[in-house]
Short mmCIF file of C-alpha atoms and ligand atoms in Angstrom, two decimals:
data_model
loop_
_atom_site.label_atom_id
_atom_site.label_comp_id
_atom_site.label_asym_id
_atom_site.label_seq_id
_atom_site.Cartn_x
_atom_site.Cartn_y
_atom_site.Cartn_z
CA MET A 1 93.31 -28.53 74.20
CA LYS A 2 95.76 -27.91 77.05
CA ILE A 3 98.52 -25.48 76.17
CA ILE A 4 101.55 -24.06 77.98
CA MET A 5 103.13 -20.81 76.80
CA LEU A 6 106.89 -20.77 77.33
CA GLY A 7 109.26 -17.89 76.71
CA ALA A 8 111.25 -15.12 78.35
CA PRO A 9 109.52 -12.26 80.15
CA GLY A 10 108.25 -9.98 77.40
CA ALA A 11 108.42 -12.61 74.65
CA GLY A 12 104.73 -12.11 73.95
CA LYS A 13 103.24 -15.05 75.88
CA GLY A 14 100.36 -13.00 77.28
CA THR A 15 99.59 -11.35 73.94
CA GLN A 16 99.39 -14.72 72.19
CA ALA A 17 97.64 -16.52 75.07
CA LYS A 18 94.78 -13.99 74.89
CA LYS A 19 94.40 -14.61 71.14
CA ILE A 20 94.45 -18.38 71.65
CA ALA A 21 91.85 -18.15 74.42
CA ALA A 22 89.55 -16.09 72.20
CA LYS A 23 89.90 -18.26 69.08
CA TYR A 24 89.61 -21.66 70.75
CA ASP A 25 87.22 -20.52 73.50
CA ILE A 26 89.29 -21.76 76.44
CA PRO A 27 90.34 -19.90 79.63
CA HIS A 28 93.58 -17.91 79.72
CA ILE A 29 95.31 -18.58 83.02
CA SER A 30 98.12 -16.13 83.81
CA THR A 31 99.85 -16.62 87.15
CA GLY A 32 101.33 -13.11 86.87
CA ASP A 33 97.81 -11.68 86.50
CA ILE A 34 96.59 -13.77 89.46
CA PHE A 35 99.42 -12.45 91.65
CA ARG A 36 98.86 -8.84 90.53
CA ALA A 37 95.13 -9.14 91.31
CA ASN A 38 96.03 -10.47 94.78
CA ILE A 39 98.44 -7.58 95.34
CA LYS A 40 95.80 -5.08 94.29
CA ASN A 41 93.26 -6.65 96.67
CA GLY A 42 95.78 -6.74 99.52
CA THR A 43 95.48 -10.51 100.17
CA GLU A 44 98.01 -12.53 102.20
CA LEU A 45 99.12 -14.27 99.00
CA GLY A 46 99.57 -10.89 97.34
CA LYS A 47 101.71 -9.59 100.19
CA LYS A 48 103.96 -12.64 100.06
CA ALA A 49 104.26 -12.63 96.26
CA LYS A 50 105.02 -8.90 96.01
CA THR A 51 108.35 -9.08 97.85
CA TYR A 52 109.65 -11.55 95.24
CA MET A 53 108.07 -9.93 92.20
CA ASP A 54 109.46 -6.47 93.01
CA GLN A 55 112.96 -7.95 93.04
CA GLY A 56 112.49 -9.74 89.72
CA LEU A 57 112.64 -13.11 91.48
CA LEU A 58 110.26 -16.04 91.12
CA VAL A 59 107.62 -16.55 93.77
CA PRO A 60 108.36 -19.84 95.63
CA ASP A 61 106.90 -22.97 93.96
CA GLU A 62 104.69 -23.79 96.96
CA LEU A 63 102.82 -20.48 96.60
CA VAL A 64 101.96 -21.11 92.96
CA VAL A 65 101.45 -24.84 92.34
CA ASP A 66 98.26 -25.43 94.39
CA LEU A 67 96.78 -22.25 93.00
CA VAL A 68 97.15 -23.46 89.41
CA VAL A 69 96.07 -27.03 90.14
CA ASP A 70 92.88 -25.72 91.80
CA ARG A 71 92.26 -23.42 88.87
CA VAL A 72 92.59 -26.09 86.15
CA ASN A 73 90.19 -28.32 88.09
CA GLN A 74 87.37 -25.80 87.72
CA ASP A 75 84.48 -26.57 85.36
CA ASP A 76 85.39 -23.98 82.72
CA CYS A 77 88.69 -25.80 82.14
CA GLU A 78 87.02 -29.02 80.98
CA LYS A 79 87.66 -28.29 77.26
CA GLY A 80 91.20 -27.15 77.96
CA TYR A 81 93.07 -23.96 78.85
CA VAL A 82 96.15 -21.94 78.04
CA LEU A 83 98.69 -21.51 80.82
CA ASP A 84 100.71 -18.29 80.64
CA GLY A 85 103.65 -17.91 83.01
CA PHE A 86 103.32 -21.37 84.54
CA PRO A 87 105.21 -23.63 84.88
CA ARG A 88 108.38 -21.61 85.36
CA THR A 89 110.58 -24.19 87.09
CA ILE A 90 111.16 -27.94 86.70
CA PRO A 91 109.48 -28.71 90.07
CA GLN A 92 106.40 -26.73 88.94
CA ALA A 93 106.27 -28.75 85.69
CA GLU A 94 106.62 -32.02 87.59
CA SER A 95 103.86 -31.03 90.03
CA LEU A 96 101.56 -30.11 87.14
CA ASP A 97 102.22 -33.41 85.36
CA ALA A 98 101.60 -35.35 88.58
CA ALA A 99 98.32 -33.54 89.24
CA LEU A 100 97.12 -34.16 85.66
CA ALA A 101 98.23 -37.81 85.73
CA LYS A 102 95.93 -38.36 88.72
CA LEU A 103 93.04 -37.31 86.47
CA GLY A 104 94.32 -39.39 83.55
CA GLN A 105 95.20 -36.19 81.64
CA LYS A 106 98.27 -34.61 80.11
CA MET A 107 99.33 -31.36 78.47
CA ASP A 108 99.02 -31.26 74.66
CA TYR A 109 101.38 -28.46 73.60
CA ALA A 110 104.20 -26.39 75.05
CA ILE A 111 104.68 -23.41 72.73
CA ASP A 112 108.01 -21.66 73.10
CA VAL A 113 107.87 -18.05 71.91
CA ASP A 114 111.48 -17.48 71.01
CA VAL A 115 112.88 -13.93 71.31
CA PRO A 116 116.56 -12.98 71.89
CA ASP A 117 117.41 -11.05 75.07
CA GLN A 118 118.34 -7.86 73.23
CA VAL A 119 114.92 -7.62 71.59
CA ILE A 120 113.29 -8.23 75.00
CA VAL A 121 115.16 -5.38 76.65
CA ASN A 122 114.01 -3.02 73.89
CA ARG A 123 110.42 -4.24 74.10
CA MET A 124 109.92 -4.10 77.85
CA GLY A 125 110.57 -0.38 78.18
CA GLY A 126 107.56 0.18 75.91
CA ARG A 127 105.14 -2.21 77.63
CA ARG A 128 102.26 -0.48 79.40
CA ALA A 129 99.75 -2.21 81.66
CA CYS A 130 96.27 -1.06 82.66
CA VAL A 131 95.81 -0.55 86.41
CA GLY A 132 92.11 -1.39 86.02
CA CYS A 133 91.75 -4.52 83.89
CA GLY A 134 95.36 -5.68 83.40
CA ALA A 135 95.29 -5.28 79.61
CA THR A 136 98.74 -4.97 78.05
CA TYR A 137 99.81 -2.48 75.40
CA HIS A 138 103.02 -1.27 73.80
CA LEU A 139 103.95 2.34 73.05
CA VAL A 140 105.04 1.43 69.51
CA TYR A 141 103.77 -2.08 68.68
CA ALA A 142 100.34 -2.08 70.36
CA PRO A 143 99.39 1.57 70.94
CA VAL A 144 96.15 2.73 72.58
CA LYS A 145 93.69 5.10 70.88
CA ASN A 146 93.99 7.81 73.58
CA GLU A 147 97.43 8.25 75.10
CA GLY A 148 97.81 6.81 78.60
CA ILE A 149 94.22 5.49 78.76
CA CYS A 150 93.09 1.85 78.46
CA ASP A 151 91.01 1.15 75.31
CA THR A 152 88.98 -1.45 77.17
CA CYS A 153 88.14 0.12 80.54
CA GLY A 154 89.33 3.75 80.40
CA LYS A 155 91.70 3.47 83.40
CA GLU A 156 95.29 4.67 83.56
CA LEU A 157 98.26 2.85 81.99
CA ILE A 158 101.52 2.36 83.86
CA LEU A 159 105.02 0.95 83.38
CA ARG A 160 105.08 -2.07 85.70
CA ASP A 161 107.66 -1.73 88.51
CA ASP A 162 109.28 -4.97 87.39
CA ASP A 163 109.55 -3.69 83.79
CA LYS A 164 112.13 -1.06 84.76
CA PRO A 165 115.41 -1.80 82.93
CA GLU A 166 117.42 -2.91 85.99
CA THR A 167 114.76 -5.47 86.96
CA VAL A 168 114.27 -6.72 83.39
CA GLN A 169 117.91 -7.85 83.19
CA LYS A 170 117.52 -9.69 86.48
CA ARG A 171 114.33 -11.39 85.29
CA LEU A 172 116.11 -12.49 82.11
CA ASN A 173 118.85 -14.06 84.22
CA VAL A 174 116.24 -15.83 86.33
CA TYR A 175 114.55 -17.01 83.13
CA HIS A 176 117.77 -18.53 81.75
CA GLU A 177 118.60 -20.25 85.02
CA GLN A 178 115.23 -21.52 86.18
CA THR A 179 112.75 -21.53 83.27
CA GLN A 180 114.76 -22.30 80.15
CA PRO A 181 115.43 -25.91 81.34
CA LEU A 182 111.72 -26.50 80.67
CA ILE A 183 112.46 -26.39 76.93
CA ASP A 184 114.43 -29.58 77.35
CA TYR A 185 111.78 -31.03 79.65
CA TYR A 186 108.96 -30.55 77.11
CA THR A 187 111.16 -31.60 74.19
CA LYS A 188 111.64 -34.92 75.98
CA ALA A 189 107.89 -35.09 76.62
CA GLY A 190 107.43 -34.71 72.84
CA ILE A 191 105.14 -31.66 73.00
CA LEU A 192 107.49 -28.71 72.44
CA LYS A 193 106.80 -26.37 69.50
CA THR A 194 109.14 -23.44 68.96
CA ILE A 195 107.99 -20.33 67.10
CA ASP A 196 109.75 -17.12 66.12
CA GLY A 197 108.49 -14.39 68.46
CA THR A 198 110.36 -11.52 66.80
CA VAL A 199 107.91 -11.05 63.92
CA ASP A 200 104.69 -9.02 63.96
CA MET A 201 102.24 -10.27 66.62
CA ASN A 202 99.66 -11.30 64.03
CA ASP A 203 102.25 -13.40 62.21
CA VAL A 204 103.29 -15.01 65.50
CA PHE A 205 99.64 -15.95 65.97
CA LYS A 206 99.42 -17.40 62.44
CA ALA A 207 102.35 -19.69 63.26
CA ILE A 208 100.52 -20.82 66.40
CA VAL A 209 97.28 -21.53 64.52
CA ASP A 210 99.31 -23.61 62.03
CA ILE A 211 100.34 -25.77 64.97
CA LEU A 212 97.01 -25.95 66.81
CA GLY A 213 94.78 -26.20 63.73
CA GLU A 214 91.95 -23.97 62.51
P1 ADP B 1 106.00 -11.72 82.25
O1 ADP B 1 104.69 -11.89 81.52
O2 ADP B 1 106.63 -10.43 81.95
O3 ADP B 1 106.92 -12.89 82.09
P2 ADP B 1 104.47 -12.43 84.56
O4 ADP B 1 103.30 -11.52 84.63
O5 ADP B 1 104.25 -13.77 83.98
O6 ADP B 1 105.62 -11.67 83.79
O7 ADP B 1 105.11 -12.62 85.99
C1 ADP B 1 105.45 -11.52 86.80
C2 ADP B 1 106.12 -12.04 88.05
O8 ADP B 1 105.20 -12.87 88.79
C3 ADP B 1 107.34 -12.94 87.82
O9 ADP B 1 108.52 -12.19 87.63
C4 ADP B 1 107.36 -13.73 89.14
O10 ADP B 1 107.86 -12.96 90.21
C5 ADP B 1 105.88 -13.96 89.41
N1 ADP B 1 105.41 -15.23 88.82
C6 ADP B 1 104.47 -15.37 87.84
N2 ADP B 1 104.28 -16.66 87.56
C7 ADP B 1 105.11 -17.38 88.35
C8 ADP B 1 105.40 -18.76 88.52
N3 ADP B 1 104.79 -19.70 87.79
N4 ADP B 1 106.33 -19.10 89.44
C9 ADP B 1 106.95 -18.19 90.18
N5 ADP B 1 106.75 -16.87 90.07
C10 ADP B 1 105.84 -16.45 89.16
P1 ADP B 2 104.92 -11.74 78.14
O1 ADP B 2 103.52 -12.14 78.55
O2 ADP B 2 105.67 -12.87 77.50
O3 ADP B 2 105.68 -11.09 79.23
P2 ADP B 2 103.61 -9.63 76.56
O4 ADP B 2 102.58 -10.37 75.76
O5 ADP B 2 103.15 -8.83 77.71
O6 ADP B 2 104.79 -10.66 76.97
O7 ADP B 2 104.43 -8.71 75.54
C1 ADP B 2 105.47 -7.85 76.03
C2 ADP B 2 105.38 -6.48 75.33
O8 ADP B 2 105.72 -6.62 73.95
C3 ADP B 2 103.97 -5.88 75.35
O9 ADP B 2 104.08 -4.49 75.45
C4 ADP B 2 103.38 -6.31 73.99
O10 ADP B 2 102.39 -5.37 73.54
C5 ADP B 2 104.61 -6.30 73.10
N1 ADP B 2 104.59 -7.38 72.08
C6 ADP B 2 104.06 -8.63 72.17
N2 ADP B 2 104.27 -9.34 71.04
C7 ADP B 2 104.98 -8.53 70.20
C8 ADP B 2 105.51 -8.68 68.87
N3 ADP B 2 105.38 -9.83 68.17
N4 ADP B 2 106.19 -7.64 68.35
C9 ADP B 2 106.35 -6.48 69.07
N5 ADP B 2 105.88 -6.27 70.32
C10 ADP B 2 105.19 -7.28 70.88
ZN1 ZN B 3 91.86 -1.51 81.33
#
């Protein structure tokens, strides 16, 4: 089962992708997480990506496409995978399709987690990320047991630089210009499924399981 998560920044793609990965036992591939790990480790890729990410801009297609294609060709992806945060532009989607076509494969589902901009702006201010393991929480909707400390690894939680209000608005603009056209792209490909992302995260997941099957 090969799944793409679509949706605005903060729509809940990562939250749902983790649940899908656990239930269907497939890898969760988040390009944002890959970039943040590279930044943390001080790699060349991380240095290049950071300048774009800090401004709320997309990292150039050529820095992301090969990375994902290499990743989905690894052995653990044989049964499928869930892509979170990729593709984000039409050229990225075309490159992915071309790479899969070479292997005689294609994506099965593109799940659009639909959330209006106003809800996103409210949500992002409450998102907290773990500096250790990258786990994501929310002050109100997904609180930790001990304030400011990751439930999983015990490290500190932070507000991501790009989740500050001025950058969130910019990222939403980038989303509407460069990523939203993918909804049309995957509708034409016949694999788009739209779900309401404004309800409780467990109910969002139920809607996804209805689509993917038990
Ligand atoms: P969110 O989950 O809030 O949408 P991500 O963690 O997916 O954020 O991405 C954070 C940042 O990483 C993006 O704003 C962008 O700069 C960069 N990025 C992640 N994935 C891609 C991609 N496929 N193409 C270009 N840039 C990307
Ligand atoms: P994305 O990967 O699309 O950027 P996340 O999964 O990181 O989005 O979710 C953004 C923030 O909203 C996180 O703090 C998360 O805990 C919270 N969140 C996710 N889904 C919901 C939901 N259905 N209702 C309320 N808050 C949610
Ligand atoms: Zn952690």
